[in-house]
């Protein structure tokens, strides 16, 4: 008889005791158990002599089966989900413990198989279970393949499918994407007939990501959508969130940014409280989508937030976030910091060859921008070799494209053309519309440089057609506008080609080319109209909740000390970006692609949209060449101007000096420098118009960098007076806006004439607060009171009380603005402070009363989204506040912020300011404007401003252009049957008030 050692005897005794304590597992039914790291259910199983039994465990998460018998313990942990089997040969009594491998509580069903294997087959099952458990612990190609073959010999389809998935994951990690796709595909075909939604979802998710890796985006999209449906069916919210994150990435790849942002935002919501690292991956994907739209502030905010989470959890994905942040900095022009980040990312890539190649590719672009051609070429070549080796066709085509740019910079046009054509072929085959447009634009540039205009135009037109198809999938007007900022060079090229043509219609053709990128987002807003009412309550509720959080955060930012402001601004950017993503989902449901069309015919512009006695002056500022068009009913003329650098430097200098009124009063040198600055800019922008007989009204369509320019103060060379003293000036975002903009309605078309908000109460220290001081903290940093209301006194003297309402003090509140019937009033006048944010336009706001009569703080800020929700059908809005015409510059679009929101609300004209204005001076100017507008002559707004400019310019106190050239009228001009110059009598078109 064999003698047991003391240790063995003790183990045997403990196991026997354990088996005695564990309840017997029923043989006829399964039971539900819950396991965790601290809770391991156990069972007793007795197997008779000459039989084999098989225990099974069904779980959506990773569990291990510990089988104790005699003095041995066997662990079965073959798969990460689904069915685990533990084959038990008899005769023996087994103690079985279920232990959690995954964190948290895991629910599972445990039972005995009604059809266990024969005693002869049991050994093969045991071998396969142990083999697969070892393969999972040490996943090598040999181990996973042996495990798969063993299950195939047993003929168990569920286990075969999961073994196939395991091998596919290993092949995916090794960069063998074709082999991985085959494994995942076979797994799907086995799981589907079994009705195993979890298995189908796993295989489809992985197959989609493998297809994504090799650029088969159609398959990637289909498989990942299938996976989303399966995860929804299974109710697994964590994996649903991660798959939605994958789906967002694929949408980004194919340029469907509307869907990409919506999917990624849903993923962030699902993952935020379930898996922070996974939510960071979704944040990273959102950053990629916003990067494409050239919203680099938002993009960088998402990448920084993702990087912070990755580094806190020591995730290898931090390399990818750092790489993406570096690219965003490169695209925004911050080359130094981009190079630092990308070099750091390259050092941290480790064994991730794909990340290493992408870092090299992006670093090469920075070096190319810095004109370090040899270093750039070395990075691109190294990246290209890796991409080709791992089968990444998308990135391989990108590296080839950039090698073409290096060849172009070296003057090797033949090599450049070969590279561009090769990249184009791959990109078209993969359905990469934006990337293909990039290659087409490069080929157009080559052809143009070689003098092949027809070929260049053909390539450019193909590129623009692709870009327009991508633009349809960019969510929201603001992002559509930003999207075109990255394409500016292509529009410059197209305009240059049309302008260089010898055809008689070259002026008209080049204007149409310029219009293709002008004010498209604003006109999209106007074309869309009101949202449909069938918005899901969950989205509507979340939208309102986010807007409230933005309001609160904005208020906190306004009170915060300077050292906390950068943190608060970053948090605000995340909130605003999240709100935009929610709006993207709403638009996806409600809007479709109801987008406005750019100008396609100058005949229509001249005959229908351009009013009589008017001319359109439009500017396009290009990197190398700029253009001026003069459009009249009978003809279109065009002139070439200097490139961007010369014009923007002069415009910036003149605009800056324009607002420095105090320096001009105290320093003769500053006054002389200002006059010289205006002369230089006038010569650059208006010299072609010298000697021409221009009509009374000039409609200006300045390019975005010219929006801060006080055109009224400029002077056509040879003329004695400034432009704004000779002509009625009105501004439009684009020529096409003359057709698409909201129609101006005469005063007589409204039930009432004027609604004004003036002299709000900003502080509890205001003497109008008569009750004891409130214990509340100050509402905001102190805003000075604006007691000058001469313009409203002038209006009140001419407009009958029944047709006007003037709200002052506490009544000048946001609540009043949002509750009054604004649609009844022809003119909405707000005399207050404007706080303009030129980086995050959503944070710009108007300040109405910020405290109530008792001195308690109230939210009196009116933000762009709140302005957009007003109803202003054809009204004119006057914002008598500082810088209201300014904001974030968006190429081809204008200033994002207050103006677009008011146009969306239905306003037909806006009267805005170009700089910080003097409160008393602006009150005097608008008083003169209102006397002209409401007086016997009853002029249109642009005419009324002209007379006001003349009156102030002729005075002693207000003669500086600062006082009379700061206000601009933006919108469609009022068209009447009888119109005369603002300097001559005008037949009254409104009834006397």
PDB file of N, CA and C in Angstrom, residues 488 492 518 619-627 629 641-645 647-648 685 702-706:
ATOM      1  N   UNK A 488      -8.330  75.391 -49.037  1.00  0.00           N
ATOM      2  CA  UNK A 488      -8.205  76.731 -49.585  1.00  0.00           C
ATOM      3  C   UNK A 488      -7.279  76.765 -50.806  1.00  0.00           C
ATOM      4  N   UNK A 492      -7.855  78.385 -54.520  1.00  0.00           N
ATOM      5  CA  UNK A 492      -6.926  79.380 -55.076  1.00  0.00           C
ATOM      6  C   UNK A 492      -6.490  78.970 -56.482  1.00  0.00           C
ATOM      7  N   UNK A 518     -17.526  80.150 -50.726  1.00  0.00           N
ATOM      8  CA  UNK A 518     -17.934  81.321 -49.962  1.00  0.00           C
ATOM      9  C   UNK A 518     -19.273  81.109 -49.256  1.00  0.00           C
ATOM     10  N   UNK A 619     -13.931  90.320 -53.109  1.00  0.00           N
ATOM     11  CA  UNK A 619     -12.489  90.076 -52.982  1.00  0.00           C
ATOM     12  C   UNK A 619     -12.233  88.602 -52.694  1.00  0.00           C
ATOM     13  N   UNK A 620     -11.155  88.105 -53.258  1.00  0.00           N
ATOM     14  CA  UNK A 620     -10.611  86.801 -52.870  1.00  0.00           C
ATOM     15  C   UNK A 620      -9.124  86.989 -52.612  1.00  0.00           C
ATOM     16  N   UNK A 621      -8.695  86.599 -51.420  1.00  0.00           N
ATOM     17  CA  UNK A 621      -7.282  86.745 -51.049  1.00  0.00           C
ATOM     18  C   UNK A 621      -6.621  85.379 -51.125  1.00  0.00           C
ATOM     19  N   UNK A 622      -5.693  85.203 -52.065  1.00  0.00           N
ATOM     20  CA  UNK A 622      -5.009  83.930 -52.249  1.00  0.00           C
ATOM     21  C   UNK A 622      -3.563  83.993 -51.804  1.00  0.00           C
ATOM     22  N   UNK A 623      -2.952  82.832 -51.651  1.00  0.00           N
ATOM     23  CA  UNK A 623      -1.562  82.785 -51.181  1.00  0.00           C
ATOM     24  C   UNK A 623      -0.630  83.541 -52.122  1.00  0.00           C
ATOM     25  N   UNK A 624      -0.823  83.362 -53.416  1.00  0.00           N
ATOM     26  CA  UNK A 624       0.069  83.990 -54.394  1.00  0.00           C
ATOM     27  C   UNK A 624      -0.600  85.127 -55.157  1.00  0.00           C
ATOM     28  N   UNK A 625      -1.879  84.958 -55.478  1.00  0.00           N
ATOM     29  CA  UNK A 625      -2.605  85.986 -56.225  1.00  0.00           C
ATOM     30  C   UNK A 625      -3.935  86.266 -55.533  1.00  0.00           C
ATOM     31  N   UNK A 626      -4.315  87.526 -55.502  1.00  0.00           N
ATOM     32  CA  UNK A 626      -5.613  87.910 -54.984  1.00  0.00           C
ATOM     33  C   UNK A 626      -6.387  88.575 -56.112  1.00  0.00           C
ATOM     34  N   UNK A 627      -7.722  88.706 -55.927  1.00  0.00           N
ATOM     35  CA  UNK A 627      -8.550  89.219 -57.019  1.00  0.00           C
ATOM     36  C   UNK A 627      -9.636  90.150 -56.488  1.00  0.00           C
ATOM     37  N   UNK A 629     -13.351  91.715 -58.027  1.00  0.00           N
ATOM     38  CA  UNK A 629     -14.355  91.714 -59.089  1.00  0.00           C
ATOM     39  C   UNK A 629     -15.329  92.877 -58.869  1.00  0.00           C
ATOM     40  N   UNK A 641      -4.685  91.312 -57.741  1.00  0.00           N
ATOM     41  CA  UNK A 641      -4.085  92.039 -56.626  1.00  0.00           C
ATOM     42  C   UNK A 641      -2.922  91.228 -56.064  1.00  0.00           C
ATOM     43  N   UNK A 642      -2.104  91.829 -55.192  1.00  0.00           N
ATOM     44  CA  UNK A 642      -0.991  91.079 -54.578  1.00  0.00           C
ATOM     45  C   UNK A 642      -1.497  89.911 -53.738  1.00  0.00           C
ATOM     46  N   UNK A 643      -0.571  89.031 -53.345  1.00  0.00           N
ATOM     47  CA  UNK A 643      -0.913  87.835 -52.584  1.00  0.00           C
ATOM     48  C   UNK A 643      -1.242  88.119 -51.134  1.00  0.00           C
ATOM     49  N   UNK A 644      -1.560  87.055 -50.434  1.00  0.00           N
ATOM     50  CA  UNK A 644      -2.078  87.142 -49.075  1.00  0.00           C
ATOM     51  C   UNK A 644      -1.171  87.932 -48.123  1.00  0.00           C
ATOM     52  N   UNK A 645       0.120  87.639 -48.164  1.00  0.00           N
ATOM     53  CA  UNK A 645       1.021  88.260 -47.192  1.00  0.00           C
ATOM     54  C   UNK A 645       0.973  89.772 -47.232  1.00  0.00           C
ATOM     55  N   UNK A 647      -1.351  91.858 -48.574  1.00  0.00           N
ATOM     56  CA  UNK A 647      -2.653  92.446 -48.261  1.00  0.00           C
ATOM     57  C   UNK A 647      -3.009  92.254 -46.790  1.00  0.00           C
ATOM     58  N   UNK A 648      -2.786  91.068 -46.257  1.00  0.00           N
ATOM     59  CA  UNK A 648      -3.180  90.843 -44.868  1.00  0.00           C
ATOM     60  C   UNK A 648      -2.330  91.648 -43.896  1.00  0.00           C
ATOM     61  N   UNK A 685      -6.411  97.870 -52.199  1.00  0.00           N
ATOM     62  CA  UNK A 685      -7.738  97.291 -52.397  1.00  0.00           C
ATOM     63  C   UNK A 685      -8.614  98.035 -53.388  1.00  0.00           C
ATOM     64  N   UNK A 702     -16.226  91.105 -48.849  1.00  0.00           N
ATOM     65  CA  UNK A 702     -14.794  90.956 -48.545  1.00  0.00           C
ATOM     66  C   UNK A 702     -14.440  89.529 -48.168  1.00  0.00           C
ATOM     67  N   UNK A 703     -13.207  89.140 -48.442  1.00  0.00           N
ATOM     68  CA  UNK A 703     -12.712  87.853 -47.974  1.00  0.00           C
ATOM     69  C   UNK A 703     -12.557  87.934 -46.461  1.00  0.00           C
ATOM     70  N   UNK A 704     -12.383  86.773 -45.814  1.00  0.00           N
ATOM     71  CA  UNK A 704     -12.457  86.729 -44.354  1.00  0.00           C
ATOM     72  C   UNK A 704     -11.412  87.628 -43.689  1.00  0.00           C
ATOM     73  N   UNK A 705     -10.204  87.700 -44.227  1.00  0.00           N
ATOM     74  CA  UNK A 705      -9.165  88.510 -43.582  1.00  0.00           C
ATOM     75  C   UNK A 705      -9.420  90.005 -43.727  1.00  0.00           C
ATOM     76  N   UNK A 706     -10.373  90.387 -44.585  1.00  0.00           N
ATOM     77  CA  UNK A 706     -10.706  91.803 -44.768  1.00  0.00           C
ATOM     78  C   UNK A 706     -11.927  92.217 -43.963  1.00  0.00           C
TER      79      UNK A 706
END
